Short mmCIF file of C-alpha atoms in Angstrom, two decimals:
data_model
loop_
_atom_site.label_atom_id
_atom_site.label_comp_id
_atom_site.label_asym_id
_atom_site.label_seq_id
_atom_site.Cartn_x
_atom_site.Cartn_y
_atom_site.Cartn_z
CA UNK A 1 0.00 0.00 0.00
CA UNK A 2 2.63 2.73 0.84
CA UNK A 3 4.64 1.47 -1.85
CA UNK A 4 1.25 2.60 -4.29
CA UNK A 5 1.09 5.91 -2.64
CA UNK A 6 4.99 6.42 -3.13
CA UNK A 7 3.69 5.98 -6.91
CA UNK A 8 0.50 7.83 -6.83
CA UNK A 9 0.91 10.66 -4.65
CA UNK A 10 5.18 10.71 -3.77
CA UNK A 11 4.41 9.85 -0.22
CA UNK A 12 2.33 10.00 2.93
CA UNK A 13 1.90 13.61 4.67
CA UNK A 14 -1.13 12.38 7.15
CA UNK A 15 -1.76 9.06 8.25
CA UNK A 16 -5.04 8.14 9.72
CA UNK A 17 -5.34 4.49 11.07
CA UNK A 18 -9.12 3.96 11.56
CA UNK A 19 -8.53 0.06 11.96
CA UNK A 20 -10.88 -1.38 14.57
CA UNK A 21 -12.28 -4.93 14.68
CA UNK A 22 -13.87 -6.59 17.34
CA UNK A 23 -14.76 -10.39 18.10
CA UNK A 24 -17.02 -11.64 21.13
CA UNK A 25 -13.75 -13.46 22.79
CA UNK A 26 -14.43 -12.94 26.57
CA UNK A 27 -10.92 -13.33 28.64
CA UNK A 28 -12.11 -16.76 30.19
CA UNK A 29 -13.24 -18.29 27.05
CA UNK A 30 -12.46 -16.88 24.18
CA UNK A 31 -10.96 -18.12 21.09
CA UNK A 32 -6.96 -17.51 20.36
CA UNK A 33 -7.67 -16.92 16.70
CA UNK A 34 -10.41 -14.16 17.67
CA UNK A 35 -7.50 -12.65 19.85
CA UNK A 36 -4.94 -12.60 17.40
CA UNK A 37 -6.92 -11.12 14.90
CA UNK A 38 -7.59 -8.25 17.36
CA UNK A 39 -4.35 -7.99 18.24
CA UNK A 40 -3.08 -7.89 14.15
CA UNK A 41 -5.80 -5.24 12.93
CA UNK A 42 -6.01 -3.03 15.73
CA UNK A 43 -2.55 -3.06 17.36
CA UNK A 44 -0.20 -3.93 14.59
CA UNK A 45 -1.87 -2.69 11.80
CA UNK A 46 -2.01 0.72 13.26
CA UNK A 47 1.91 0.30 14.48
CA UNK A 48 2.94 -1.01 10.75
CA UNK A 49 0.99 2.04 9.30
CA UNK A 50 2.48 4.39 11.27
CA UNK A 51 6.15 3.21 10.97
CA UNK A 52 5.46 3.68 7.35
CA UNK A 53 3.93 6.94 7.36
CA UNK A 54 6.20 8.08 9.32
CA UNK A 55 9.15 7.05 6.99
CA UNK A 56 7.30 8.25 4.05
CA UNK A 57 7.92 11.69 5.96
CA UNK A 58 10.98 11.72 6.93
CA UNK A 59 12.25 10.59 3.68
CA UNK A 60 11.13 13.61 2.25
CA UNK A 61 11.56 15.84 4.98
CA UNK A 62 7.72 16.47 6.08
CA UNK A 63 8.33 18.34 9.33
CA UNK A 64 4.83 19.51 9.78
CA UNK A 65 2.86 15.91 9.41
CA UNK A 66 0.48 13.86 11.24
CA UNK A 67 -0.37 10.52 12.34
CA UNK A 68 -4.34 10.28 13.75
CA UNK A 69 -5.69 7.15 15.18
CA UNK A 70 -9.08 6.11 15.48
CA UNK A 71 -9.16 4.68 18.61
CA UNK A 72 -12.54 3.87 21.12
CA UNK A 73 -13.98 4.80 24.71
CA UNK A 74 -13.12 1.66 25.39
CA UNK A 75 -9.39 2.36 25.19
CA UNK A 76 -9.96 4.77 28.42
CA UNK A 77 -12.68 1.93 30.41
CA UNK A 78 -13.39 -1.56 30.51
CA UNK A 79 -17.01 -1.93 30.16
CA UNK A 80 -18.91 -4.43 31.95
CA UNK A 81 -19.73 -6.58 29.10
CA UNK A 82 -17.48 -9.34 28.60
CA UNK A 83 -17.33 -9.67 25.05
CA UNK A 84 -15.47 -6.53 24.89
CA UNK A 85 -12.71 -7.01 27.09
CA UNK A 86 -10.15 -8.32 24.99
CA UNK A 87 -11.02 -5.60 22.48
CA UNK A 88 -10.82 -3.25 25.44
CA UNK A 89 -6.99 -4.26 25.79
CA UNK A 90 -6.29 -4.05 22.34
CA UNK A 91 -7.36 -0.11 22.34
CA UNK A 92 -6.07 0.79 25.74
CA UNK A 93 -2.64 -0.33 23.37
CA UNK A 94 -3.66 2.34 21.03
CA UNK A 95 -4.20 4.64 23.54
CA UNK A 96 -0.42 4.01 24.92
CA UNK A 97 0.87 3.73 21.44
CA UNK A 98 -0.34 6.98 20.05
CA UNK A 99 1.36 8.41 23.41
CA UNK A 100 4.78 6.65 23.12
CA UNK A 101 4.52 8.11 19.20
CA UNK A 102 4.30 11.74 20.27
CA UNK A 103 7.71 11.22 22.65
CA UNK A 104 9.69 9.67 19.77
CA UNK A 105 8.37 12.53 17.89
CA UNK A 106 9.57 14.79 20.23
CA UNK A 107 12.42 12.74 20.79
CA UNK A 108 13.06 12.69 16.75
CA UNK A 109 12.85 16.82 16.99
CA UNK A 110 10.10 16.60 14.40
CA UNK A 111 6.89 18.59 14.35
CA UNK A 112 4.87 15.95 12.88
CA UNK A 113 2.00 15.24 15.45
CA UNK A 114 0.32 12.48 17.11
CA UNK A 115 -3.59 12.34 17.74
CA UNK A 116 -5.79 9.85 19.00
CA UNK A 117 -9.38 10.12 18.45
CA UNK A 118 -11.55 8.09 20.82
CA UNK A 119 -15.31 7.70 20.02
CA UNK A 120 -17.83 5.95 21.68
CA UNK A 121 -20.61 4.33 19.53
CA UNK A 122 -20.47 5.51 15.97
CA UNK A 123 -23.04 3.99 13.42
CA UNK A 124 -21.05 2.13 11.49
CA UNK A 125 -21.11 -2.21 10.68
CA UNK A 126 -18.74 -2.10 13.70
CA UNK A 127 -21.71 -4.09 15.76
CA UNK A 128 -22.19 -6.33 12.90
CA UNK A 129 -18.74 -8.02 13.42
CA UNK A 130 -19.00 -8.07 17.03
CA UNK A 131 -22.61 -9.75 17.10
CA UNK A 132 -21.97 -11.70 13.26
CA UNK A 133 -24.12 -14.44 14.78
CA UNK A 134 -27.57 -12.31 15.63
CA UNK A 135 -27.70 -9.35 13.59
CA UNK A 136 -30.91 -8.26 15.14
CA UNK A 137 -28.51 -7.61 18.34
CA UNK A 138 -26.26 -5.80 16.13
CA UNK A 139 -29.26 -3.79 14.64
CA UNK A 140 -30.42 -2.85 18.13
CA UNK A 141 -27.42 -1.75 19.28
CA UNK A 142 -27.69 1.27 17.07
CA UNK A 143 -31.30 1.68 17.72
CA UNK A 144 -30.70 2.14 21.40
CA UNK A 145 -29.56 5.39 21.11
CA UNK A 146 -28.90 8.51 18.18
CA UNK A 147 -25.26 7.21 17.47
CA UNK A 148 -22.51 9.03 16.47
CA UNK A 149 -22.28 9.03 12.27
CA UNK A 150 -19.19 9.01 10.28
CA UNK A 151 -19.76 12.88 9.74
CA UNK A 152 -18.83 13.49 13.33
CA UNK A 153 -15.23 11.62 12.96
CA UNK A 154 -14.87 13.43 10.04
CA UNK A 155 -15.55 16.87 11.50
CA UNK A 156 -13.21 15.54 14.66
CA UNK A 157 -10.65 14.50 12.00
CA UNK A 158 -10.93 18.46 10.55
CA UNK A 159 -10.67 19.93 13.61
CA UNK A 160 -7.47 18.25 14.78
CA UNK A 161 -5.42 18.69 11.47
CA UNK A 162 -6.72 22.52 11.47
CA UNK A 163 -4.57 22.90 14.82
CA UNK A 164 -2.35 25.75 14.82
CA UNK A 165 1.64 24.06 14.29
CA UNK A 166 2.11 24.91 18.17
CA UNK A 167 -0.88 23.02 19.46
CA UNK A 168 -0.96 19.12 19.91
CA UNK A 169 -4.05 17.74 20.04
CA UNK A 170 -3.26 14.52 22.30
CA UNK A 171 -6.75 12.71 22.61
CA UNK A 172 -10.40 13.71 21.58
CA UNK A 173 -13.06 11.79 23.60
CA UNK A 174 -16.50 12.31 22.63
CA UNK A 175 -19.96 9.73 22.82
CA UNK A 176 -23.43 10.04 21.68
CA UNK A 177 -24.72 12.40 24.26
CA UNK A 178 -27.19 9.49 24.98
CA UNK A 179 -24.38 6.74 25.88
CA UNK A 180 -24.22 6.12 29.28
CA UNK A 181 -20.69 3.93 29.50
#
């Protein structure tokens, strides 16, 4: 992929990982494959990604870049619902991640920035993959409540790239007003 954009486009100037995936693997019984596939789409994934995009900067000396991952709420809580712990663990490693990138960064003596993003329930097929065995549980979890819609990343994603050079934007938080965890 960042070999295509090398082609395309001469490199990467802002990365934005929005990889998220989440199985119902519960910590006492859940499957290994459902944990590694957590682990490779929403930890390394976003770590492979950003080592690239990062390169693809500094090979071509982009000093004012950034690197924003989509993260969760559930990378700042562990909800009581089992299913989700696992995936819980995987984006609390996002939220550390995105943290240790901004001190390299700073370390590095670049101004490229590092942003993580951290909704809470966005309408999206998210709850589909979670609940692939009763999709009328995945329906109603989007029924429950008016959900955030892929407009509002969007207009979260505009607001932290329209940051003045001098201001780092570390974390955005924000839920349906509705949501109660």
């Amino acid at each position: 992929m960042f070999s295509a954009i090398k082609t395309l486009h001469q490199g990467v100037d802002v990365c934005i990982n929005n990889a998220g995936l989440a199985r119902p693997e519960p910590l006492l019984s859940g499957k290994t494959e459902g944990w590694r596939t957590m682990i490779d789409v929403n930890v390394m994934a976003v770590s492979i990604c950003t080592r690239e995009a990062y390169q693809s900067m500094k090979e071509r000396n982009i000093d004012d870049g950034h690197i924003i991952n989509i993260n969760s709420m559930n990378g700042h809580s562990v909800v009581p619902q089992s299913v989700v712990h696992f995936y819980s663990a995987t984006k609390y490693a996002v939220t550390a991640l995105t943290e240790g990138l901004r001190q390299e960064l700073r370390e590095a003596r670049t101004h490229i920035r590092a942003t993580c993003i951290s909704p809470g329930l966005v309408e999206t097929g998210f709850a589909f993959k979670l609940h692939d065995n009763d999709p009328e549980r995945a329906a109603a979890t989007y029924e429950s409540i008016r959900c955030l819609k892929a407009e509002d990343m969007a207009n979260a994603v505009i607001y932290v790239l329209s940051a003045p050079p001098h201001v780092q934007i570390g974390d955005i938080q924000m839920r349906p007003t509705e949501q109660i965890s």
